[in-house]
PDB file of C-alpha atoms (C1' of nucleotides) in Angstrom:
ATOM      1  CA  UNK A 703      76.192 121.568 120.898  1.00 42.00           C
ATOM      2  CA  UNK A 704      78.931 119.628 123.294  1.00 42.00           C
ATOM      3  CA  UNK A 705      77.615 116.371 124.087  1.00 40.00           C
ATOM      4  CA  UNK A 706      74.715 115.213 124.772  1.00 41.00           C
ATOM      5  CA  UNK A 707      74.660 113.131 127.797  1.00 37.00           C
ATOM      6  CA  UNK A 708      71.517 110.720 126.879  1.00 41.00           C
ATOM      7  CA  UNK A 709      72.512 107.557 125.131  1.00 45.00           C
ATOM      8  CA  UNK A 710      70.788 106.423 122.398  1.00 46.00           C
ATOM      9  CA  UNK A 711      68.964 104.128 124.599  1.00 44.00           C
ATOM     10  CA  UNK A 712      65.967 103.647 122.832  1.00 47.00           C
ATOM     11  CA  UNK A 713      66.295 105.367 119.409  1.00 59.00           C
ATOM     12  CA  UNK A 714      65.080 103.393 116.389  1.00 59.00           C
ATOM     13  CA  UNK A 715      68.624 104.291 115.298  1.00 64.00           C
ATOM     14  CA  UNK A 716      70.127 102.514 118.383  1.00 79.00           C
ATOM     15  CA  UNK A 717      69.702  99.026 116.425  1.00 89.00           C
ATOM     16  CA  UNK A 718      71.435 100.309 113.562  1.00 91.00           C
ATOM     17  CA  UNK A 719      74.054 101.405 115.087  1.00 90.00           C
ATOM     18  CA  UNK A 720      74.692  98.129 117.258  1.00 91.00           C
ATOM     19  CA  UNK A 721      74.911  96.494 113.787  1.00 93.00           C
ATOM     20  CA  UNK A 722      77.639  98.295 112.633  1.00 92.00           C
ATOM     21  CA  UNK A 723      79.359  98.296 115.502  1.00 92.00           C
ATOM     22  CA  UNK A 724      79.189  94.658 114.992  1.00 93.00           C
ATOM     23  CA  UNK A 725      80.758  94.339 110.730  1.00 93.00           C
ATOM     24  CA  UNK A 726      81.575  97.736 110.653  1.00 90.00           C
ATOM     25  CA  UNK A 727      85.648  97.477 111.804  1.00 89.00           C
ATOM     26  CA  UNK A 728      87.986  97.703 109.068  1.00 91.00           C
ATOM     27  CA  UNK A 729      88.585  93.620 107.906  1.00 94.00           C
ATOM     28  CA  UNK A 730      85.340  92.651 109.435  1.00 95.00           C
ATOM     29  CA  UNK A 731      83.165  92.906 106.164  1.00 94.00           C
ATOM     30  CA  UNK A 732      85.669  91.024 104.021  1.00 95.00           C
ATOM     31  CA  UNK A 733      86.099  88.404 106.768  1.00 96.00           C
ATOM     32  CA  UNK A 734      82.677  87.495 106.475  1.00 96.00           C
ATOM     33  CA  UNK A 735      83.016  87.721 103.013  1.00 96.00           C
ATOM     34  CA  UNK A 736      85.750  85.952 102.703  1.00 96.00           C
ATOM     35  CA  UNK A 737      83.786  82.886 104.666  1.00 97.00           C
ATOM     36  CA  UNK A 738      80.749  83.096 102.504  1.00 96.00           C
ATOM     37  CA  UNK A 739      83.386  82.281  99.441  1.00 95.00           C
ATOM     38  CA  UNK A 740      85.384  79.652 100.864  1.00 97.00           C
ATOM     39  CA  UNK A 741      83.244  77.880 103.778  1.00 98.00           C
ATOM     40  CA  UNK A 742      86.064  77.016 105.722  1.00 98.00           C
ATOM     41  CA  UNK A 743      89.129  79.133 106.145  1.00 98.00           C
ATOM     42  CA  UNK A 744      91.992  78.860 108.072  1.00 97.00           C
ATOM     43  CA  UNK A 745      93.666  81.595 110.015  1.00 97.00           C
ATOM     44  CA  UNK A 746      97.424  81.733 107.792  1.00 96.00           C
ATOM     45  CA  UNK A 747      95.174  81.405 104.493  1.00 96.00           C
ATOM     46  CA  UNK A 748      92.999  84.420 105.750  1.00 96.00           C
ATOM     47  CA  UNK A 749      96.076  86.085 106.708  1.00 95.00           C
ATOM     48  CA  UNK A 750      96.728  86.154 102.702  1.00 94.00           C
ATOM     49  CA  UNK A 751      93.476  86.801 101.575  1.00 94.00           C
ATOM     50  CA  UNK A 752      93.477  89.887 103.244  1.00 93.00           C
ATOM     51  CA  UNK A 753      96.528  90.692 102.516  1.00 88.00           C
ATOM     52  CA  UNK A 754      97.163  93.519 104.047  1.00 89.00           C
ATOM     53  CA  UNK A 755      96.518  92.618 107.716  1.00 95.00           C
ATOM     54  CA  UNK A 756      98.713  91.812 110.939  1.00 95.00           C
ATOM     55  CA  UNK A 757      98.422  89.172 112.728  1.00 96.00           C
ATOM     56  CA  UNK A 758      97.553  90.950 115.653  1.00 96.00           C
ATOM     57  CA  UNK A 759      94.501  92.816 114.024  1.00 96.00           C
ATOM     58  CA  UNK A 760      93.375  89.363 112.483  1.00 97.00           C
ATOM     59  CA  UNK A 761      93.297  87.779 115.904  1.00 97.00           C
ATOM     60  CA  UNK A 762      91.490  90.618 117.525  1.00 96.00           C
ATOM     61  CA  UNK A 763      88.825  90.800 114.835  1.00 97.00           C
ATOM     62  CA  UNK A 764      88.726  87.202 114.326  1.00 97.00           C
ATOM     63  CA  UNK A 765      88.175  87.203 118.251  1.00 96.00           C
ATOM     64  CA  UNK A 766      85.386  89.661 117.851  1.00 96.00           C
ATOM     65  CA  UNK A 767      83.425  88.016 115.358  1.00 97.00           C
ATOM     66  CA  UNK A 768      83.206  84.926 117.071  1.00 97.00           C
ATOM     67  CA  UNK A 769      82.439  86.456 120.525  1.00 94.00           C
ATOM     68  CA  UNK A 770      79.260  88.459 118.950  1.00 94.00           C
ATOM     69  CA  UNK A 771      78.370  84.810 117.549  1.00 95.00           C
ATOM     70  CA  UNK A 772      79.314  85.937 113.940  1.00 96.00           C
ATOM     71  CA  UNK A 773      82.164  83.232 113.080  1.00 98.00           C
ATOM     72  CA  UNK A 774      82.775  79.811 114.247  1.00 98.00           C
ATOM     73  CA  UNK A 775      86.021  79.153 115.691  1.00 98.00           C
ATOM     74  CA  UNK A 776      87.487  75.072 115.305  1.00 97.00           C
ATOM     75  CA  UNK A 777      90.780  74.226 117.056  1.00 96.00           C
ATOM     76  CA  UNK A 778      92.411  70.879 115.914  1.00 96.00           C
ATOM     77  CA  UNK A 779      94.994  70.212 118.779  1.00 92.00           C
ATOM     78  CA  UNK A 780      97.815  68.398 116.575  1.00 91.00           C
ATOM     79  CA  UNK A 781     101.235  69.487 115.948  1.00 88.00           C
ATOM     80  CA  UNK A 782     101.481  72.207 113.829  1.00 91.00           C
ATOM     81  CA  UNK A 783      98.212  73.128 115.108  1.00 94.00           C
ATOM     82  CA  UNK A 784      95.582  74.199 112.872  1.00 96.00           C
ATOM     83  CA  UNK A 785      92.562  76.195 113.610  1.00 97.00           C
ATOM     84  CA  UNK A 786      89.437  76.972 110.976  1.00 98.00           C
ATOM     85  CA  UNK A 787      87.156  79.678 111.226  1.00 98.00           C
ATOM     86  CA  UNK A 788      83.637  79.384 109.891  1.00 98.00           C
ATOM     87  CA  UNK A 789      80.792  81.291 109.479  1.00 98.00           C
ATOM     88  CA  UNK A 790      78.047  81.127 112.103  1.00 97.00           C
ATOM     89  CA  UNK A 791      73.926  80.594 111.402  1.00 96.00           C
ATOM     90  CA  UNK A 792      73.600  84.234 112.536  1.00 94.00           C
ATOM     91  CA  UNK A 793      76.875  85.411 110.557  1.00 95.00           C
ATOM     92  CA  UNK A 794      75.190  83.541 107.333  1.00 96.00           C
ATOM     93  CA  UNK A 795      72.334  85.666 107.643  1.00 94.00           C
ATOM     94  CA  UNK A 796      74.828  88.561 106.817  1.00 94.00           C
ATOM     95  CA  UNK A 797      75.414  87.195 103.541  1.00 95.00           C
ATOM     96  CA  UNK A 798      72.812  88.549 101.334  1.00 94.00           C
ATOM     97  CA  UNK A 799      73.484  92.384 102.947  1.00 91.00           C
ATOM     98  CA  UNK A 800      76.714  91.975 102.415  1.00 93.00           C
ATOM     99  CA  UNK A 801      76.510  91.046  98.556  1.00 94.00           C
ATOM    100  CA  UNK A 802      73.970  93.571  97.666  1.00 94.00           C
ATOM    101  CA  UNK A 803      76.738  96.316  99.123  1.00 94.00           C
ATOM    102  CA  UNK A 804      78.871  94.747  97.134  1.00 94.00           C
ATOM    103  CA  UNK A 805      77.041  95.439  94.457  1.00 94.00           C
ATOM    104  CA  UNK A 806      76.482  98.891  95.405  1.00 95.00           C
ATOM    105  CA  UNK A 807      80.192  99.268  95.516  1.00 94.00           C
ATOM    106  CA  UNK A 808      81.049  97.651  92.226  1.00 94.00           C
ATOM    107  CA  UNK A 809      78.340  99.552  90.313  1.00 93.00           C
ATOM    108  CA  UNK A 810      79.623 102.601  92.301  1.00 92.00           C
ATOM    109  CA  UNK A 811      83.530 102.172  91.148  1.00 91.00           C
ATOM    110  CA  UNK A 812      82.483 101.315  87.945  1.00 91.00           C
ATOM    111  CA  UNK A 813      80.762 105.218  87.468  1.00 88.00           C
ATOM    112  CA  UNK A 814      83.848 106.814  89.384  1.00 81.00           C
ATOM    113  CA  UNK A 815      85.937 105.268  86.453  1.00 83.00           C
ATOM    114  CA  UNK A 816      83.742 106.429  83.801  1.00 87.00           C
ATOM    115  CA  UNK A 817      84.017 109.963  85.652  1.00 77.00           C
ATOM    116  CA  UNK A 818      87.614 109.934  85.826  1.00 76.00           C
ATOM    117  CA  UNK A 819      87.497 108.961  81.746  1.00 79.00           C
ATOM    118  CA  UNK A 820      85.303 112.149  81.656  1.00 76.00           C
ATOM    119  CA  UNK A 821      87.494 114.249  83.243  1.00 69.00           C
ATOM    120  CA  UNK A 822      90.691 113.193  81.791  1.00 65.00           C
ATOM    121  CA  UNK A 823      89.609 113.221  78.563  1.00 62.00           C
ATOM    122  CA  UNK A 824      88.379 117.104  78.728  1.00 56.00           C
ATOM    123  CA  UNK A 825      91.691 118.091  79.652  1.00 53.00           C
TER     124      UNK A 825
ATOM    125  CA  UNK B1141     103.246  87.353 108.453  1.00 45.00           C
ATOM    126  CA  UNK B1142     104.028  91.223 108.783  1.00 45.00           C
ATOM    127  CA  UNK B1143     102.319  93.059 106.361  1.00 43.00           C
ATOM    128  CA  UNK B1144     101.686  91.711 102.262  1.00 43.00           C
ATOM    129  CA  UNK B1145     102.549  94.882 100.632  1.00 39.00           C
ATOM    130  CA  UNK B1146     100.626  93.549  97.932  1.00 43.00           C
ATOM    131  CA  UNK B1147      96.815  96.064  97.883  1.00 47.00           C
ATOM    132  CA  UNK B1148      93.702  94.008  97.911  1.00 48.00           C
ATOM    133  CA  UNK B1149      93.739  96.030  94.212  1.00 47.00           C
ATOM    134  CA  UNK B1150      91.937  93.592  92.057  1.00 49.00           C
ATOM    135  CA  UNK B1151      90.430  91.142  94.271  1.00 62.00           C
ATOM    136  CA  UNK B1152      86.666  90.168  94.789  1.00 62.00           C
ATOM    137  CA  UNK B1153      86.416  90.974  98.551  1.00 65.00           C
ATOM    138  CA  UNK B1154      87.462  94.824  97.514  1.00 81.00           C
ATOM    139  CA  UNK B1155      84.746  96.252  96.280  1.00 91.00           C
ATOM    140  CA  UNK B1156      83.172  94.720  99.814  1.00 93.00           C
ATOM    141  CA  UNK B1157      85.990  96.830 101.444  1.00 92.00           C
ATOM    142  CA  UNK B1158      85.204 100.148  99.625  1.00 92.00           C
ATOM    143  CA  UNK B1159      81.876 100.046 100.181  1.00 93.00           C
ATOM    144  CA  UNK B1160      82.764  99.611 104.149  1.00 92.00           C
ATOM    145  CA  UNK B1161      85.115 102.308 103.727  1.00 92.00           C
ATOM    146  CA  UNK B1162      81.984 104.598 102.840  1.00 93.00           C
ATOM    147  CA  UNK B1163      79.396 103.892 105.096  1.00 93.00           C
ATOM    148  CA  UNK B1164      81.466 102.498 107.787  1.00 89.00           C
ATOM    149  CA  UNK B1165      82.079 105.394 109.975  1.00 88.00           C
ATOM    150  CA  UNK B1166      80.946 106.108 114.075  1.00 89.00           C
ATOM    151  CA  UNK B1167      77.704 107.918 112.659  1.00 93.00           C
ATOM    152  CA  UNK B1168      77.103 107.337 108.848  1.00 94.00           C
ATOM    153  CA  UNK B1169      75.013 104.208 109.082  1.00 93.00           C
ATOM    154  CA  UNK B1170      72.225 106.694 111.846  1.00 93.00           C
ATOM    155  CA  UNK B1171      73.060 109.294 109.647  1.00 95.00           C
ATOM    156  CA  UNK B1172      71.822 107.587 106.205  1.00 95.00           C
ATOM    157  CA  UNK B1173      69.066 106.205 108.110  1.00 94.00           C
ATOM    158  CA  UNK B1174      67.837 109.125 109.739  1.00 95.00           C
ATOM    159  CA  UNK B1175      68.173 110.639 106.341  1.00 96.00           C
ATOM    160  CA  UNK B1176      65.908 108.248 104.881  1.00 95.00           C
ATOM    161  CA  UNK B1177      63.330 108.512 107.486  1.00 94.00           C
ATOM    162  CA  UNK B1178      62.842 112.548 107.725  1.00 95.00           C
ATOM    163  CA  UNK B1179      64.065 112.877 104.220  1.00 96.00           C
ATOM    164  CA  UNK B1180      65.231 116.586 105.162  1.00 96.00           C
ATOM    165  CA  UNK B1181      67.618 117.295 108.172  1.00 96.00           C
ATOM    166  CA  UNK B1182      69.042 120.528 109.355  1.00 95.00           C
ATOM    167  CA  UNK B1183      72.543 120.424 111.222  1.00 95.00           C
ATOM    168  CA  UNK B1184      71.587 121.195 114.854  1.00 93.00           C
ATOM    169  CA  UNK B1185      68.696 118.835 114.168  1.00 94.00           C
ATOM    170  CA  UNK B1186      70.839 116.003 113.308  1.00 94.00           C
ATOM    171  CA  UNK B1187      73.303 116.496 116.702  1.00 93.00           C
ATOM    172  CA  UNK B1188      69.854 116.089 118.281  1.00 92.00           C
ATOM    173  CA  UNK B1189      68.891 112.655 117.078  1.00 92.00           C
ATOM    174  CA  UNK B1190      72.595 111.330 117.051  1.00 91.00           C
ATOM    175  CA  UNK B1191      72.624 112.655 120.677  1.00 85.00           C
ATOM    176  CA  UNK B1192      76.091 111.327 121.280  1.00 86.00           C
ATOM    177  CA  UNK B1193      78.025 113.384 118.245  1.00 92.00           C
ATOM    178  CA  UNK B1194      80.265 116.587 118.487  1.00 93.00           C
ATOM    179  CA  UNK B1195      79.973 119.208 116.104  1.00 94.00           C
ATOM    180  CA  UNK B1196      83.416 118.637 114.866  1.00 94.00           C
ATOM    181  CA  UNK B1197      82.472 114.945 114.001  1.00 94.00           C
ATOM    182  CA  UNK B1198      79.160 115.750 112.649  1.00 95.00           C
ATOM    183  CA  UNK B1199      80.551 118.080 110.461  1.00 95.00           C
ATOM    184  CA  UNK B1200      83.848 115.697 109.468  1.00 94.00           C
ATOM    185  CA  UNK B1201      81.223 112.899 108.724  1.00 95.00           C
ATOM    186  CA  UNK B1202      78.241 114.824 106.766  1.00 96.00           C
ATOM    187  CA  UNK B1203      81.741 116.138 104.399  1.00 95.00           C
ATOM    188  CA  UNK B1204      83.115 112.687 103.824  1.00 94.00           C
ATOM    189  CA  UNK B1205      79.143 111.570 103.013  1.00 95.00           C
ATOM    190  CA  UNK B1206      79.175 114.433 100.896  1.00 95.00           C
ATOM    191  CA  UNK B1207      82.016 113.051  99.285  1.00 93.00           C
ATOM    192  CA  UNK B1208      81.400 110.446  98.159  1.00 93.00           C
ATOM    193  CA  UNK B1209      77.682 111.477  96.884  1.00 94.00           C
ATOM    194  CA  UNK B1210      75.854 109.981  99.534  1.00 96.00           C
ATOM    195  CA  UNK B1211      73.989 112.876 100.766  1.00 96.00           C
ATOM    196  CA  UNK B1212      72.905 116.577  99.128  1.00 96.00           C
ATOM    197  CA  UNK B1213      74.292 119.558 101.458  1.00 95.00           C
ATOM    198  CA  UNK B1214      72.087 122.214 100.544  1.00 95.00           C
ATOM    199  CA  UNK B1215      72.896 125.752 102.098  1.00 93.00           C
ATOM    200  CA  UNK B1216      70.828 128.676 102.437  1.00 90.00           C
ATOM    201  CA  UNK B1217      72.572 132.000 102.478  1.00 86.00           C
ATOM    202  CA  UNK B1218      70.396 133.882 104.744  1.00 83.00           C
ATOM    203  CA  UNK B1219      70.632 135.371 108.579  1.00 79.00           C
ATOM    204  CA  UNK B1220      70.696 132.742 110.547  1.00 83.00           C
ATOM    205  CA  UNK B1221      72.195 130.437 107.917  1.00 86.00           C
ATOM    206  CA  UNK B1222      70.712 127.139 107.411  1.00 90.00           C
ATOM    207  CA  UNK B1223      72.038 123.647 106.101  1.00 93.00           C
ATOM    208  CA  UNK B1224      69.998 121.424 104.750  1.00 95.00           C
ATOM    209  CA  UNK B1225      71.105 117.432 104.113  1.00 96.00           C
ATOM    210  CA  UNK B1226      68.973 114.877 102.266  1.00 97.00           C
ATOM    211  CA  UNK B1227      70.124 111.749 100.817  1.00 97.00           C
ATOM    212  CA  UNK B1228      71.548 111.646  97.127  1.00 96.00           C
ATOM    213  CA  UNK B1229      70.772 109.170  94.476  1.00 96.00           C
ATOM    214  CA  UNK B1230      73.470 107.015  95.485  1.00 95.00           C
ATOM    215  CA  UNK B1231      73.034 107.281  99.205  1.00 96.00           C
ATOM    216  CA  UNK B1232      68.783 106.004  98.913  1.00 96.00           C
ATOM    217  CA  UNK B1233      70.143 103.130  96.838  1.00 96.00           C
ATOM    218  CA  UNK B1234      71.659 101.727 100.280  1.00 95.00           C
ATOM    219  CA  UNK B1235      68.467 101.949 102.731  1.00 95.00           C
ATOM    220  CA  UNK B1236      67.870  98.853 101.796  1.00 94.00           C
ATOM    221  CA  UNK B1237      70.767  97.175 103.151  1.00 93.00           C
ATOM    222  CA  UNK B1238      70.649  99.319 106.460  1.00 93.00           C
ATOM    223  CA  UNK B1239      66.712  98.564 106.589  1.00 93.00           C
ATOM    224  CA  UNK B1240      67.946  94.702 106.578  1.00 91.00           C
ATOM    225  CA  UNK B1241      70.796  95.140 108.834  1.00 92.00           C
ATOM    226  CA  UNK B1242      68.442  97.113 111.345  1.00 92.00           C
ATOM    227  CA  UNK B1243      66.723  94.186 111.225  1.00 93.00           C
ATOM    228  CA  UNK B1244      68.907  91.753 112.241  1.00 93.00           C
ATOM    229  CA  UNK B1245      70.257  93.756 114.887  1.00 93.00           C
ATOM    230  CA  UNK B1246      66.925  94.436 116.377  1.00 93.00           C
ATOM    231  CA  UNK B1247      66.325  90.083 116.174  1.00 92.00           C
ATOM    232  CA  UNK B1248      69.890  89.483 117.500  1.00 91.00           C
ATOM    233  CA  UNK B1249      69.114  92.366 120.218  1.00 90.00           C
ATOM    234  CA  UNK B1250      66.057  90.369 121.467  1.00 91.00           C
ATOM    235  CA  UNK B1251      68.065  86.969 121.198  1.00 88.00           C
ATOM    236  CA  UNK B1252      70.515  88.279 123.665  1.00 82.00           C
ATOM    237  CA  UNK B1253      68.004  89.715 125.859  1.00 84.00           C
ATOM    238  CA  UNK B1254      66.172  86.069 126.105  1.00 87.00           C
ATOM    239  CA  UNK B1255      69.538  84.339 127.252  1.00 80.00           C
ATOM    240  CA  UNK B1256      70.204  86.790 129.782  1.00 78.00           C
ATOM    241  CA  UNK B1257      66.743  86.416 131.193  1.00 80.00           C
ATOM    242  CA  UNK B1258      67.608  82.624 130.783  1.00 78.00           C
ATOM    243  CA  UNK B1259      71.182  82.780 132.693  1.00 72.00           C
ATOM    244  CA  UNK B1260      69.414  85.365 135.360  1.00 67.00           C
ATOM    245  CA  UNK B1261      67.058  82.623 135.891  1.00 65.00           C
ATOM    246  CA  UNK B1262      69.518  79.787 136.682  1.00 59.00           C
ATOM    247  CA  UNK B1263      70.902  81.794 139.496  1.00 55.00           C
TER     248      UNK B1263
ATOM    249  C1'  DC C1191      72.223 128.828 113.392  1.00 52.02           C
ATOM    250  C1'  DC C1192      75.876 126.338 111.226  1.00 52.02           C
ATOM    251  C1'  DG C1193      79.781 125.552 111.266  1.00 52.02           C
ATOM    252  C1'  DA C1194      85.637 126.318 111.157  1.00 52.02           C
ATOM    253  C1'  DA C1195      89.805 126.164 113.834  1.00 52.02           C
ATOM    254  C1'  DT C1196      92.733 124.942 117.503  1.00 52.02           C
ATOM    255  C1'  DC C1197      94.606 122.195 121.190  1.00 52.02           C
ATOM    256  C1'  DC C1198      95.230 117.787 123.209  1.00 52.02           C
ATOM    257  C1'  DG C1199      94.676 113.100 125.492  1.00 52.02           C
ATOM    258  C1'  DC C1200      94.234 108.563 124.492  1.00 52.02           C
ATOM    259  C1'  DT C1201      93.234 104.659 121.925  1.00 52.02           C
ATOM    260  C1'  DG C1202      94.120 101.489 118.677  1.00 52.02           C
ATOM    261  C1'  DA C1203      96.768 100.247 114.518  1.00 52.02           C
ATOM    262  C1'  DG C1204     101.240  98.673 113.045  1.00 52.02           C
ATOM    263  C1'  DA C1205     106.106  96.742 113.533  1.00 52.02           C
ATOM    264  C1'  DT C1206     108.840  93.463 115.690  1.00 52.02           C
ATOM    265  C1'  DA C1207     110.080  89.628 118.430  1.00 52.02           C
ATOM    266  C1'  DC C1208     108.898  85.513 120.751  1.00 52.02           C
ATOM    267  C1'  DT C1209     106.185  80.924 122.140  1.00 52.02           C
ATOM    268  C1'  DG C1210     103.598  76.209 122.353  1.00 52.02           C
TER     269       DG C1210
ATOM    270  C1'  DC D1474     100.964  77.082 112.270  1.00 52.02           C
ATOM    271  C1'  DA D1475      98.640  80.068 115.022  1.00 52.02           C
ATOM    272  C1'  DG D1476      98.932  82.905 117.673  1.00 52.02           C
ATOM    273  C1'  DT D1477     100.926  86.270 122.206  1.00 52.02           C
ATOM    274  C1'  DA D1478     103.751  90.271 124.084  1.00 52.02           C
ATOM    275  C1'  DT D1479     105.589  94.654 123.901  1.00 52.02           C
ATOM    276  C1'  DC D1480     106.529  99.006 122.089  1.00 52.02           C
ATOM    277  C1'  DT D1481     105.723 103.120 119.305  1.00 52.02           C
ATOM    278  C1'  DC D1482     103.300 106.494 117.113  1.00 52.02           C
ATOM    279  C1'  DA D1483      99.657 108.651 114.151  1.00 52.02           C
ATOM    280  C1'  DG D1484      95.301 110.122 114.130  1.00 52.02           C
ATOM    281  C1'  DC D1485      90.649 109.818 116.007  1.00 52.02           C
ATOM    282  C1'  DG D1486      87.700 111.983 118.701  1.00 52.02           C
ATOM    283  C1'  DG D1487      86.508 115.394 122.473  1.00 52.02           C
ATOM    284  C1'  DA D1488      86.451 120.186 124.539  1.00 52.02           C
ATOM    285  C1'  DT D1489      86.615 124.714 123.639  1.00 52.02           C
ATOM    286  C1'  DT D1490      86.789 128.920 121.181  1.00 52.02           C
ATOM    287  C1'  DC D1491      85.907 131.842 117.238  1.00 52.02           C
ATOM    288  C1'  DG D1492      83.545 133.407 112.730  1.00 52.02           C
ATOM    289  C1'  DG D1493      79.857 134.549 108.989  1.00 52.02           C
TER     290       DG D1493
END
DNA sequence: CCGAATCCGCTGAGATACTG
DNA sequence: CAGTATCTCAGCGGATTCGG
């Protein structure tokens, strides 16, 4: 096959793809999520709630998000400084997409378990 | 803040990062969604409407998808083989939420468009 | 026709140290 | 506190070749 040349310039599929490429990076969805829960967040306390991110991937995704519009960024200039992201209009209109896969991914850990009971129970 | 050995393991925002995890990939967002819009897909037919995917990646992707019981691989053992991939149970339940985030990336598409035209204008 | 297998460059994630 | 700066290294992704 190689590659095709053409872009997907003006696929149907183009828009989806520009929307992932927008949440779809690794912290991005719980970010938002993250947001939705708390409102206001600042950048140590996301730092924890992630848990398992550097602070150099926070900053670049945090940096992301708020150049695509997603996230509001607040800097208070006072010493220690203190910044708080937010989310955006356009990053609240995320929201209900991102609970319903939520959802989706609850219901679908919830049948791996009961599979994994199965399993481990027949041997 | 180096890295919190502690796993996101029982929080809230992990079931939003294993669903991400699933459908987060280069191609499985056009891949569900072409899925769900021809229903029936052969391989070579699918590098065709990505347009911008290697058969090394397609096939990498359509396993993982397979997976995790997103899509049905069904093969037909005949000369010249063919490969058939439809979506799974599972994998319909999220066209929904790519439907809706199609959506807003076709509105956010056309809101960027408008301020360039905007900014082009002021020069 | 539908892949599997191999080689490989390059990016981007992670660790660590430092700054206003 | 909220980030930069620098380095390293695995693995992603691409090109190509081979197989059923």
């Amino acid at each position: 096959m190689a590659k095709m040349t053409r872009k997907c310039s003006d696929s149907p599929t183009c828009s989806v793809d520009y929307a992932f490429r927008r949440i779809g990076g690794k912290y991005k969805g719980r970010i938002l999520w993250s947001l939705n829960e708390h409102k206001i967040i600042r950048f140590g306390e996301l730092g924890r709630i992630l848990a398992d991110v550097t602070t150099k991937m926070l900053t670049q995704t945090l940096r992301e998000l708020e150049k695509d519009d997603l996230i509001i960024r607040k800097v208070y200039h006072q010493v220690p400084p203190m910044v708080e992201y937010s989310l955006s209009e356009t990053g609240f209109e995320l929201i209900p997409f991102i609970t319903y896969l939520k959802e989706w991914g609850d219901k679908k850990i919830e049948k791996e378990k009961n599979k994994n009971t199965e399993t481990s129970l027949l041997a």
